[in-house]
JSON list of C-alpha atoms and ligand atoms in Angstrom, two decimals:
[
{"chain": "A", "resi": 1, "resn": "UNK", "atom": "CA", "xyz": [10.10, 34.19, -9.81]},
{"chain": "A", "resi": 2, "resn": "UNK", "atom": "CA", "xyz": [8.19, 31.02, -10.62]},
{"chain": "A", "resi": 3, "resn": "UNK", "atom": "CA", "xyz": [5.37, 29.48, -8.58]},
{"chain": "A", "resi": 4, "resn": "UNK", "atom": "CA", "xyz": [6.08, 25.79, -8.11]},
{"chain": "A", "resi": 5, "resn": "UNK", "atom": "CA", "xyz": [4.12, 23.02, -6.41]},
{"chain": "A", "resi": 6, "resn": "UNK", "atom": "CA", "xyz": [5.95, 20.09, -4.84]},
{"chain": "A", "resi": 7, "resn": "UNK", "atom": "CA", "xyz": [4.36, 16.96, -3.43]},
{"chain": "A", "resi": 8, "resn": "UNK", "atom": "CA", "xyz": [5.87, 15.23, -0.44]},
{"chain": "A", "resi": 9, "resn": "UNK", "atom": "CA", "xyz": [5.31, 11.79, 1.05]},
{"chain": "A", "resi": 10, "resn": "UNK", "atom": "CA", "xyz": [6.64, 9.47, 3.74]},
{"chain": "A", "resi": 11, "resn": "UNK", "atom": "CA", "xyz": [5.63, 6.02, 4.93]},
{"chain": "A", "resi": 12, "resn": "UNK", "atom": "CA", "xyz": [8.66, 4.84, 6.94]},
{"chain": "A", "resi": 13, "resn": "UNK", "atom": "CA", "xyz": [10.05, 5.94, 10.30]},
{"chain": "A", "resi": 14, "resn": "UNK", "atom": "CA", "xyz": [8.90, 9.17, 11.94]},
{"chain": "A", "resi": 15, "resn": "UNK", "atom": "CA", "xyz": [6.82, 10.39, 9.01]},
{"chain": "A", "resi": 16, "resn": "UNK", "atom": "CA", "xyz": [5.88, 13.78, 10.45]},
{"chain": "A", "resi": 17, "resn": "UNK", "atom": "CA", "xyz": [9.40, 14.67, 11.57]},
{"chain": "A", "resi": 18, "resn": "UNK", "atom": "CA", "xyz": [10.90, 13.76, 8.20]},
{"chain": "A", "resi": 19, "resn": "UNK", "atom": "CA", "xyz": [8.31, 15.87, 6.41]},
{"chain": "A", "resi": 20, "resn": "UNK", "atom": "CA", "xyz": [8.92, 18.84, 8.74]},
{"chain": "A", "resi": 21, "resn": "UNK", "atom": "CA", "xyz": [12.68, 18.52, 8.24]},
{"chain": "A", "resi": 22, "resn": "UNK", "atom": "CA", "xyz": [12.24, 18.43, 4.45]},
{"chain": "A", "resi": 23, "resn": "UNK", "atom": "CA", "xyz": [9.99, 21.51, 4.45]},
{"chain": "A", "resi": 24, "resn": "UNK", "atom": "CA", "xyz": [12.46, 23.44, 6.62]},
{"chain": "A", "resi": 25, "resn": "UNK", "atom": "CA", "xyz": [15.31, 22.50, 4.27]},
{"chain": "A", "resi": 26, "resn": "UNK", "atom": "CA", "xyz": [13.31, 23.74, 1.26]},
{"chain": "A", "resi": 27, "resn": "UNK", "atom": "CA", "xyz": [13.49, 27.25, 2.76]},
{"chain": "A", "resi": 28, "resn": "UNK", "atom": "CA", "xyz": [17.30, 26.99, 2.80]},
{"chain": "A", "resi": 29, "resn": "UNK", "atom": "CA", "xyz": [17.57, 26.50, -0.99]},
{"chain": "A", "resi": 30, "resn": "UNK", "atom": "CA", "xyz": [18.91, 29.61, -2.75]},
{"chain": "A", "resi": 31, "resn": "UNK", "atom": "CA", "xyz": [16.29, 32.16, -3.87]},
{"chain": "A", "resi": 32, "resn": "UNK", "atom": "CA", "xyz": [13.46, 29.88, -2.79]},
{"chain": "A", "resi": 33, "resn": "UNK", "atom": "CA", "xyz": [10.74, 30.33, -0.23]},
{"chain": "A", "resi": 34, "resn": "UNK", "atom": "CA", "xyz": [7.86, 28.15, 0.87]},
{"chain": "A", "resi": 35, "resn": "UNK", "atom": "CA", "xyz": [4.66, 30.18, 0.59]},
{"chain": "A", "resi": 36, "resn": "UNK", "atom": "CA", "xyz": [1.89, 27.64, 1.38]},
{"chain": "A", "resi": 37, "resn": "UNK", "atom": "CA", "xyz": [1.68, 24.21, 3.00]},
{"chain": "A", "resi": 38, "resn": "UNK", "atom": "CA", "xyz": [-1.34, 21.93, 2.72]},
{"chain": "A", "resi": 39, "resn": "UNK", "atom": "CA", "xyz": [-2.72, 19.85, 5.56]},
{"chain": "A", "resi": 40, "resn": "UNK", "atom": "CA", "xyz": [-1.10, 16.46, 6.05]},
{"chain": "A", "resi": 41, "resn": "UNK", "atom": "CA", "xyz": [-3.18, 13.63, 4.61]},
{"chain": "A", "resi": 42, "resn": "UNK", "atom": "CA", "xyz": [-3.00, 9.97, 5.56]},
{"chain": "A", "resi": 43, "resn": "UNK", "atom": "CA", "xyz": [-3.31, 7.96, 2.37]},
{"chain": "A", "resi": 44, "resn": "UNK", "atom": "CA", "xyz": [-3.58, 4.32, 1.40]},
{"chain": "A", "resi": 45, "resn": "UNK", "atom": "CA", "xyz": [-0.64, 3.14, -0.76]},
{"chain": "A", "resi": 46, "resn": "UNK", "atom": "CA", "xyz": [-1.21, 3.35, -4.51]},
{"chain": "A", "resi": 47, "resn": "UNK", "atom": "CA", "xyz": [0.56, 1.23, -7.13]},
{"chain": "A", "resi": 48, "resn": "UNK", "atom": "CA", "xyz": [0.27, -2.38, -6.03]},
{"chain": "A", "resi": 49, "resn": "UNK", "atom": "CA", "xyz": [3.16, -2.66, -3.56]},
{"chain": "A", "resi": 50, "resn": "UNK", "atom": "CA", "xyz": [1.89, -3.77, -0.13]},
{"chain": "A", "resi": 51, "resn": "UNK", "atom": "CA", "xyz": [3.20, -1.20, 2.34]},
{"chain": "A", "resi": 52, "resn": "UNK", "atom": "CA", "xyz": [2.20, 1.10, 5.21]},
{"chain": "A", "resi": 53, "resn": "UNK", "atom": "CA", "xyz": [0.00, 4.17, 4.76]},
{"chain": "A", "resi": 54, "resn": "UNK", "atom": "CA", "xyz": [1.68, 7.39, 3.66]},
{"chain": "A", "resi": 55, "resn": "UNK", "atom": "CA", "xyz": [1.51, 10.91, 4.95]},
{"chain": "A", "resi": 56, "resn": "UNK", "atom": "CA", "xyz": [1.23, 13.12, 1.86]},
{"chain": "A", "resi": 57, "resn": "UNK", "atom": "CA", "xyz": [0.82, 16.80, 1.13]},
{"chain": "A", "resi": 58, "resn": "UNK", "atom": "CA", "xyz": [1.77, 19.63, -1.21]},
{"chain": "A", "resi": 59, "resn": "UNK", "atom": "CA", "xyz": [3.73, 22.86, -0.75]},
{"chain": "A", "resi": 60, "resn": "UNK", "atom": "CA", "xyz": [3.84, 26.00, -2.87]},
{"chain": "A", "resi": 61, "resn": "UNK", "atom": "CA", "xyz": [7.23, 27.63, -3.48]},
{"chain": "A", "resi": 62, "resn": "UNK", "atom": "CA", "xyz": [8.38, 30.80, -5.12]},
{"chain": "A", "resi": 63, "resn": "UNK", "atom": "CA", "xyz": [11.80, 30.28, -6.67]},
{"chain": "A", "resi": 64, "resn": "UNK", "atom": "CA", "xyz": [14.31, 31.78, -9.07]},
{"chain": "A", "resi": 65, "resn": "UNK", "atom": "CA", "xyz": [16.00, 28.38, -9.54]},
{"chain": "A", "resi": 66, "resn": "UNK", "atom": "CA", "xyz": [15.75, 26.65, -12.91]},
{"chain": "A", "resi": 67, "resn": "UNK", "atom": "CA", "xyz": [13.76, 23.38, -12.99]},
{"chain": "A", "resi": 68, "resn": "UNK", "atom": "CA", "xyz": [16.95, 21.26, -12.94]},
{"chain": "A", "resi": 69, "resn": "UNK", "atom": "CA", "xyz": [18.49, 23.38, -10.16]},
{"chain": "A", "resi": 70, "resn": "UNK", "atom": "CA", "xyz": [15.34, 22.81, -8.11]},
{"chain": "A", "resi": 71, "resn": "UNK", "atom": "CA", "xyz": [15.44, 19.05, -8.84]},
{"chain": "A", "resi": 72, "resn": "UNK", "atom": "CA", "xyz": [19.10, 19.02, -7.68]},
{"chain": "A", "resi": 73, "resn": "UNK", "atom": "CA", "xyz": [17.98, 20.89, -4.55]},
{"chain": "A", "resi": 74, "resn": "UNK", "atom": "CA", "xyz": [15.17, 18.48, -3.65]},
{"chain": "A", "resi": 75, "resn": "UNK", "atom": "CA", "xyz": [17.38, 15.47, -4.34]},
{"chain": "A", "resi": 76, "resn": "UNK", "atom": "CA", "xyz": [20.07, 16.92, -2.04]},
{"chain": "A", "resi": 77, "resn": "UNK", "atom": "CA", "xyz": [17.39, 17.30, 0.66]},
{"chain": "A", "resi": 78, "resn": "UNK", "atom": "CA", "xyz": [16.32, 13.66, 0.17]},
{"chain": "A", "resi": 79, "resn": "UNK", "atom": "CA", "xyz": [19.96, 12.60, 0.54]},
{"chain": "A", "resi": 80, "resn": "UNK", "atom": "CA", "xyz": [20.51, 14.81, 3.59]},
{"chain": "A", "resi": 81, "resn": "UNK", "atom": "CA", "xyz": [17.52, 13.18, 5.26]},
{"chain": "A", "resi": 82, "resn": "UNK", "atom": "CA", "xyz": [19.06, 9.78, 4.50]},
{"chain": "A", "resi": 83, "resn": "UNK", "atom": "CA", "xyz": [16.26, 8.86, 2.23]},
{"chain": "A", "resi": 84, "resn": "UNK", "atom": "CA", "xyz": [15.72, 5.13, 2.26]},
{"chain": "A", "resi": 85, "resn": "UNK", "atom": "CA", "xyz": [13.83, 3.51, -0.58]},
{"chain": "A", "resi": 86, "resn": "UNK", "atom": "CA", "xyz": [14.34, -0.16, -1.24]},
{"chain": "A", "resi": 87, "resn": "UNK", "atom": "CA", "xyz": [12.01, -0.91, -4.12]},
{"chain": "A", "resi": 88, "resn": "UNK", "atom": "CA", "xyz": [10.46, 1.06, -6.97]},
{"chain": "A", "resi": 89, "resn": "UNK", "atom": "CA", "xyz": [7.18, 2.56, -5.74]},
{"chain": "A", "resi": 90, "resn": "UNK", "atom": "CA", "xyz": [7.94, 0.96, -2.37]},
{"chain": "A", "resi": 91, "resn": "UNK", "atom": "CA", "xyz": [8.28, 2.38, 1.16]},
{"chain": "A", "resi": 92, "resn": "UNK", "atom": "CA", "xyz": [10.38, 5.51, 1.62]},
{"chain": "A", "resi": 93, "resn": "UNK", "atom": "CA", "xyz": [11.40, 7.84, 4.44]},
{"chain": "A", "resi": 94, "resn": "UNK", "atom": "CA", "xyz": [10.87, 10.94, 2.30]},
{"chain": "A", "resi": 95, "resn": "UNK", "atom": "CA", "xyz": [9.85, 11.60, -1.29]},
{"chain": "A", "resi": 96, "resn": "UNK", "atom": "CA", "xyz": [9.76, 15.03, -2.91]},
{"chain": "A", "resi": 97, "resn": "UNK", "atom": "CA", "xyz": [8.41, 15.47, -6.45]},
{"chain": "A", "resi": 98, "resn": "UNK", "atom": "CA", "xyz": [8.01, 18.52, -8.64]},
{"chain": "A", "resi": 99, "resn": "UNK", "atom": "CA", "xyz": [4.33, 18.54, -9.57]},
{"chain": "A", "resi": 100, "resn": "UNK", "atom": "CA", "xyz": [3.95, 21.86, -11.43]},
{"chain": "A", "resi": 101, "resn": "UNK", "atom": "CA", "xyz": [6.65, 24.40, -12.35]},
{"chain": "A", "resi": 102, "resn": "UNK", "atom": "CA", "xyz": [4.74, 27.50, -13.45]},
{"chain": "A", "resi": 103, "resn": "UNK", "atom": "CA", "xyz": [3.23, 26.66, -16.83]},
{"chain": "A", "resi": 104, "resn": "UNK", "atom": "CA", "xyz": [6.31, 24.70, -17.95]},
{"chain": "A", "resi": 105, "resn": "UNK", "atom": "CA", "xyz": [5.89, 21.49, -19.90]},
{"chain": "A", "resi": 106, "resn": "UNK", "atom": "CA", "xyz": [9.10, 19.45, -20.04]},
{"chain": "A", "resi": 107, "resn": "UNK", "atom": "CA", "xyz": [9.81, 15.81, -20.81]},
{"chain": "A", "resi": 108, "resn": "UNK", "atom": "CA", "xyz": [13.47, 14.89, -20.33]},
{"chain": "A", "resi": 109, "resn": "UNK", "atom": "CA", "xyz": [15.08, 11.77, -18.91]},
{"chain": "A", "resi": 110, "resn": "UNK", "atom": "CA", "xyz": [15.73, 13.44, -15.54]},
{"chain": "A", "resi": 111, "resn": "UNK", "atom": "CA", "xyz": [12.70, 15.66, -15.23]},
{"chain": "A", "resi": 112, "resn": "UNK", "atom": "CA", "xyz": [9.12, 15.42, -16.41]},
{"chain": "A", "resi": 113, "resn": "UNK", "atom": "CA", "xyz": [6.81, 18.36, -15.61]},
{"chain": "A", "resi": 114, "resn": "UNK", "atom": "CA", "xyz": [3.91, 18.34, -14.91]},
{"chain": "A", "resi": 115, "resn": "UNK", "atom": "CA", "xyz": [4.60, 15.14, -12.97]},
{"chain": "A", "resi": 116, "resn": "UNK", "atom": "CA", "xyz": [3.31, 12.43, -15.35]},
{"chain": "A", "resi": 117, "resn": "UNK", "atom": "CA", "xyz": [1.00, 10.78, -12.80]},
{"chain": "A", "resi": 118, "resn": "UNK", "atom": "CA", "xyz": [-0.19, 13.80, -10.82]},
{"chain": "A", "resi": 119, "resn": "UNK", "atom": "CA", "xyz": [-3.58, 14.02, -12.52]},
{"chain": "A", "resi": 120, "resn": "UNK", "atom": "CA", "xyz": [-4.43, 10.44, -11.55]},
{"chain": "A", "resi": 121, "resn": "UNK", "atom": "CA", "xyz": [-3.14, 10.57, -7.95]},
{"chain": "A", "resi": 122, "resn": "UNK", "atom": "CA", "xyz": [-5.66, 11.86, -5.46]},
{"chain": "A", "resi": 123, "resn": "UNK", "atom": "CA", "xyz": [-2.90, 11.93, -2.81]},
{"chain": "A", "resi": 124, "resn": "UNK", "atom": "CA", "xyz": [-1.46, 14.78, -4.91]},
{"chain": "A", "resi": 125, "resn": "UNK", "atom": "CA", "xyz": [-4.64, 16.39, -6.28]},
{"chain": "A", "resi": 126, "resn": "UNK", "atom": "CA", "xyz": [-6.55, 16.66, -2.98]},
{"chain": "A", "resi": 127, "resn": "UNK", "atom": "CA", "xyz": [-3.79, 18.57, -1.10]},
{"chain": "A", "resi": 128, "resn": "UNK", "atom": "CA", "xyz": [-2.98, 20.60, -4.23]},
{"chain": "A", "resi": 129, "resn": "UNK", "atom": "CA", "xyz": [-6.64, 21.55, -4.54]},
{"chain": "A", "resi": 130, "resn": "UNK", "atom": "CA", "xyz": [-6.60, 22.68, -0.89]},
{"chain": "A", "resi": 131, "resn": "UNK", "atom": "CA", "xyz": [-3.85, 25.28, -1.51]},
{"chain": "A", "resi": 132, "resn": "UNK", "atom": "CA", "xyz": [-4.20, 26.02, -5.25]},
{"chain": "A", "resi": 133, "resn": "UNK", "atom": "CA", "xyz": [-7.59, 25.09, -6.72]},
{"chain": "A", "resi": 134, "resn": "UNK", "atom": "CA", "xyz": [-7.06, 27.71, -9.44]},
{"chain": "A", "resi": 135, "resn": "UNK", "atom": "CA", "xyz": [-3.68, 26.34, -10.63]},
{"chain": "A", "resi": 136, "resn": "UNK", "atom": "CA", "xyz": [-3.74, 25.12, -14.21]},
{"chain": "A", "resi": 137, "resn": "UNK", "atom": "CA", "xyz": [-2.47, 21.75, -15.45]},
{"chain": "A", "resi": 138, "resn": "UNK", "atom": "CA", "xyz": [-0.71, 23.01, -18.59]},
{"chain": "A", "resi": 139, "resn": "UNK", "atom": "CA", "xyz": [-1.11, 19.79, -20.59]},
{"chain": "A", "resi": 140, "resn": "UNK", "atom": "CA", "xyz": [-4.74, 19.06, -19.76]},
{"chain": "A", "resi": 141, "resn": "UNK", "atom": "CA", "xyz": [-5.39, 22.82, -19.77]},
{"chain": "A", "resi": 142, "resn": "UNK", "atom": "CA", "xyz": [-7.71, 22.38, -16.81]},
{"chain": "A", "resi": 143, "resn": "UNK", "atom": "CA", "xyz": [-7.92, 23.87, -13.33]},
{"chain": "A", "resi": 144, "resn": "UNK", "atom": "CA", "xyz": [-6.97, 21.54, -10.48]},
{"chain": "A", "resi": 145, "resn": "UNK", "atom": "CA", "xyz": [-10.45, 22.08, -9.01]},
{"chain": "A", "resi": 146, "resn": "UNK", "atom": "CA", "xyz": [-11.90, 20.62, -12.22]},
{"chain": "A", "resi": 147, "resn": "UNK", "atom": "CA", "xyz": [-9.69, 17.49, -12.11]},
{"chain": "A", "resi": 148, "resn": "UNK", "atom": "CA", "xyz": [-9.80, 16.57, -8.41]},
{"chain": "A", "resi": 149, "resn": "UNK", "atom": "CA", "xyz": [-12.28, 13.95, -7.20]},
{"chain": "A", "resi": 150, "resn": "UNK", "atom": "CA", "xyz": [-13.25, 12.74, -3.74]},
{"chain": "A", "resi": 151, "resn": "UNK", "atom": "CA", "xyz": [-11.28, 9.76, -2.46]},
{"chain": "A", "resi": 152, "resn": "UNK", "atom": "CA", "xyz": [-12.02, 8.04, 0.87]},
{"chain": "A", "resi": 153, "resn": "UNK", "atom": "CA", "xyz": [-8.43, 6.70, 0.88]},
{"chain": "A", "resi": 154, "resn": "UNK", "atom": "CA", "xyz": [-7.09, 10.28, 1.33]},
{"chain": "A", "resi": 155, "resn": "UNK", "atom": "CA", "xyz": [-8.03, 11.53, 4.80]},
{"chain": "A", "resi": 156, "resn": "UNK", "atom": "CA", "xyz": [-6.99, 14.70, 6.63]},
{"chain": "A", "resi": 157, "resn": "UNK", "atom": "CA", "xyz": [-4.45, 13.75, 9.33]},
{"chain": "A", "resi": 158, "resn": "UNK", "atom": "CA", "xyz": [-3.42, 17.13, 10.67]},
{"chain": "B", "resi": 1, "resn": "LIG", "atom": "N1", "xyz": [8.66, 15.88, -11.76]},
{"chain": "B", "resi": 1, "resn": "LIG", "atom": "C1", "xyz": [9.64, 15.16, -11.17]},
{"chain": "B", "resi": 1, "resn": "LIG", "atom": "N2", "xyz": [9.92, 15.30, -9.85]},
{"chain": "B", "resi": 1, "resn": "LIG", "atom": "C2", "xyz": [10.89, 14.57, -9.26]},
{"chain": "B", "resi": 1, "resn": "LIG", "atom": "N3", "xyz": [11.64, 13.64, -9.91]},
{"chain": "B", "resi": 1, "resn": "LIG", "atom": "C3", "xyz": [11.40, 13.45, -11.23]},
{"chain": "B", "resi": 1, "resn": "LIG", "atom": "C4", "xyz": [10.40, 14.20, -11.91]},
{"chain": "B", "resi": 1, "resn": "LIG", "atom": "N4", "xyz": [10.39, 13.80, -13.22]},
{"chain": "B", "resi": 1, "resn": "LIG", "atom": "C5", "xyz": [11.33, 12.88, -13.35]},
{"chain": "B", "resi": 1, "resn": "LIG", "atom": "N5", "xyz": [11.95, 12.65, -12.17]},
{"chain": "B", "resi": 1, "resn": "LIG", "atom": "C6", "xyz": [13.03, 11.67, -12.00]},
{"chain": "B", "resi": 1, "resn": "LIG", "atom": "O1", "xyz": [12.49, 10.53, -11.35]},
{"chain": "B", "resi": 1, "resn": "LIG", "atom": "C7", "xyz": [13.58, 9.86, -10.72]},
{"chain": "B", "resi": 1, "resn": "LIG", "atom": "C8", "xyz": [13.03, 8.89, -9.68]},
{"chain": "B", "resi": 1, "resn": "LIG", "atom": "O2", "xyz": [12.38, 9.63, -8.68]},
{"chain": "B", "resi": 1, "resn": "LIG", "atom": "P1", "xyz": [11.75, 8.91, -7.46]},
{"chain": "B", "resi": 1, "resn": "LIG", "atom": "O3", "xyz": [12.70, 7.91, -6.92]},
{"chain": "B", "resi": 1, "resn": "LIG", "atom": "O4", "xyz": [11.23, 9.97, -6.52]},
{"chain": "B", "resi": 1, "resn": "LIG", "atom": "O5", "xyz": [10.52, 8.14, -8.16]},
{"chain": "B", "resi": 1, "resn": "LIG", "atom": "P2", "xyz": [9.35, 7.47, -7.44]},
{"chain": "B", "resi": 1, "resn": "LIG", "atom": "O6", "xyz": [8.91, 8.42, -6.35]},
{"chain": "B", "resi": 1, "resn": "LIG", "atom": "O7", "xyz": [9.71, 6.09, -7.04]},
{"chain": "B", "resi": 1, "resn": "LIG", "atom": "O8", "xyz": [8.19, 7.40, -8.52]},
{"chain": "B", "resi": 1, "resn": "LIG", "atom": "P3", "xyz": [7.20, 8.56, -8.99]},
{"chain": "B", "resi": 1, "resn": "LIG", "atom": "O9", "xyz": [8.01, 9.51, -9.84]},
{"chain": "B", "resi": 1, "resn": "LIG", "atom": "O10", "xyz": [6.16, 7.83, -9.76]},
{"chain": "B", "resi": 1, "resn": "LIG", "atom": "O11", "xyz": [6.64, 9.26, -7.78]},
{"chain": "B", "resi": 1, "resn": "LIG", "atom": "C9", "xyz": [14.41, 10.98, -10.16]},
{"chain": "B", "resi": 1, "resn": "LIG", "atom": "O12", "xyz": [15.77, 10.62, -10.07]},
{"chain": "B", "resi": 1, "resn": "LIG", "atom": "C10", "xyz": [14.19, 12.14, -11.15]},
{"chain": "B", "resi": 1, "resn": "LIG", "atom": "O13", "xyz": [15.32, 12.34, -12.00]},
{"chain": "B", "resi": 2, "resn": "LIG", "atom": "N1", "xyz": [-0.52, 6.87, -1.04]},
{"chain": "B", "resi": 2, "resn": "LIG", "atom": "C1", "xyz": [0.64, 6.93, -1.70]},
{"chain": "B", "resi": 2, "resn": "LIG", "atom": "N2", "xyz": [0.99, 5.94, -2.53]},
{"chain": "B", "resi": 2, "resn": "LIG", "atom": "C2", "xyz": [2.17, 6.02, -3.21]},
{"chain": "B", "resi": 2, "resn": "LIG", "atom": "C3", "xyz": [3.03, 7.13, -3.05]},
{"chain": "B", "resi": 2, "resn": "LIG", "atom": "C4", "xyz": [2.63, 8.16, -2.15]},
{"chain": "B", "resi": 2, "resn": "LIG", "atom": "O1", "xyz": [3.35, 9.17, -1.96]},
{"chain": "B", "resi": 2, "resn": "LIG", "atom": "N3", "xyz": [1.44, 8.04, -1.50]},
{"chain": "B", "resi": 2, "resn": "LIG", "atom": "N4", "xyz": [4.19, 7.20, -3.76]},
{"chain": "B", "resi": 2, "resn": "LIG", "atom": "C5", "xyz": [4.50, 6.26, -4.62]},
{"chain": "B", "resi": 2, "resn": "LIG", "atom": "C6", "xyz": [5.73, 6.38, -5.44]},
{"chain": "B", "resi": 2, "resn": "LIG", "atom": "O2", "xyz": [6.07, 7.66, -5.73]},
{"chain": "B", "resi": 2, "resn": "LIG", "atom": "C7", "xyz": [3.71, 5.04, -4.81]},
{"chain": "B", "resi": 2, "resn": "LIG", "atom": "N5", "xyz": [2.50, 5.03, -4.05]}
]
């Protein structure tokens, strides 16, 4: 059983409903259960594309799936929810990313873990710190609580 943290985000359509649907579908993946869910945060878009604000958050899972099986699972959920994403780093109905997979470090074409930008994205670090301040970033070898910084662009929504 591995403890995994996933980040989720939405900035198109009914953001809350799409996030709820995605979280419910995570519990239907084989040998996987959601154990913690952060608050929802409203966040200003990062990355230069002009677009609406996101709702972001992080969930903890316990799973017996392999990293690639879990990636297949989250991509099937994105497809099931008719994920729409027109441009790279642009607006999307739902986005699920694997942030940490136990203490695994992996860098393949399809899957990079820890997520390569997580340590510089406060829309990931702030919700992750809410549910798992003690989790370790296995490349930086630092606790999340020692990496996270305040960011006025990441505000509790619900
Ligand atoms: N840790 C990871 N979690 C999810 N997808 C990943 C990960 N590492 C690599 N990928 C790959 O990234 C590809 C593109 O994913 P996606 O469309 O969600 O990117 P993005 O959300 O636009 O950008 P970003 O990865 O910076 O959040 C996926 O098809 C997947 O194979
Ligand atoms: N605030 C915020 N900005 C983003 C996000 C996101 O989820 N939240 N996702 C991106 C591409 O993955 C690009 N920019």
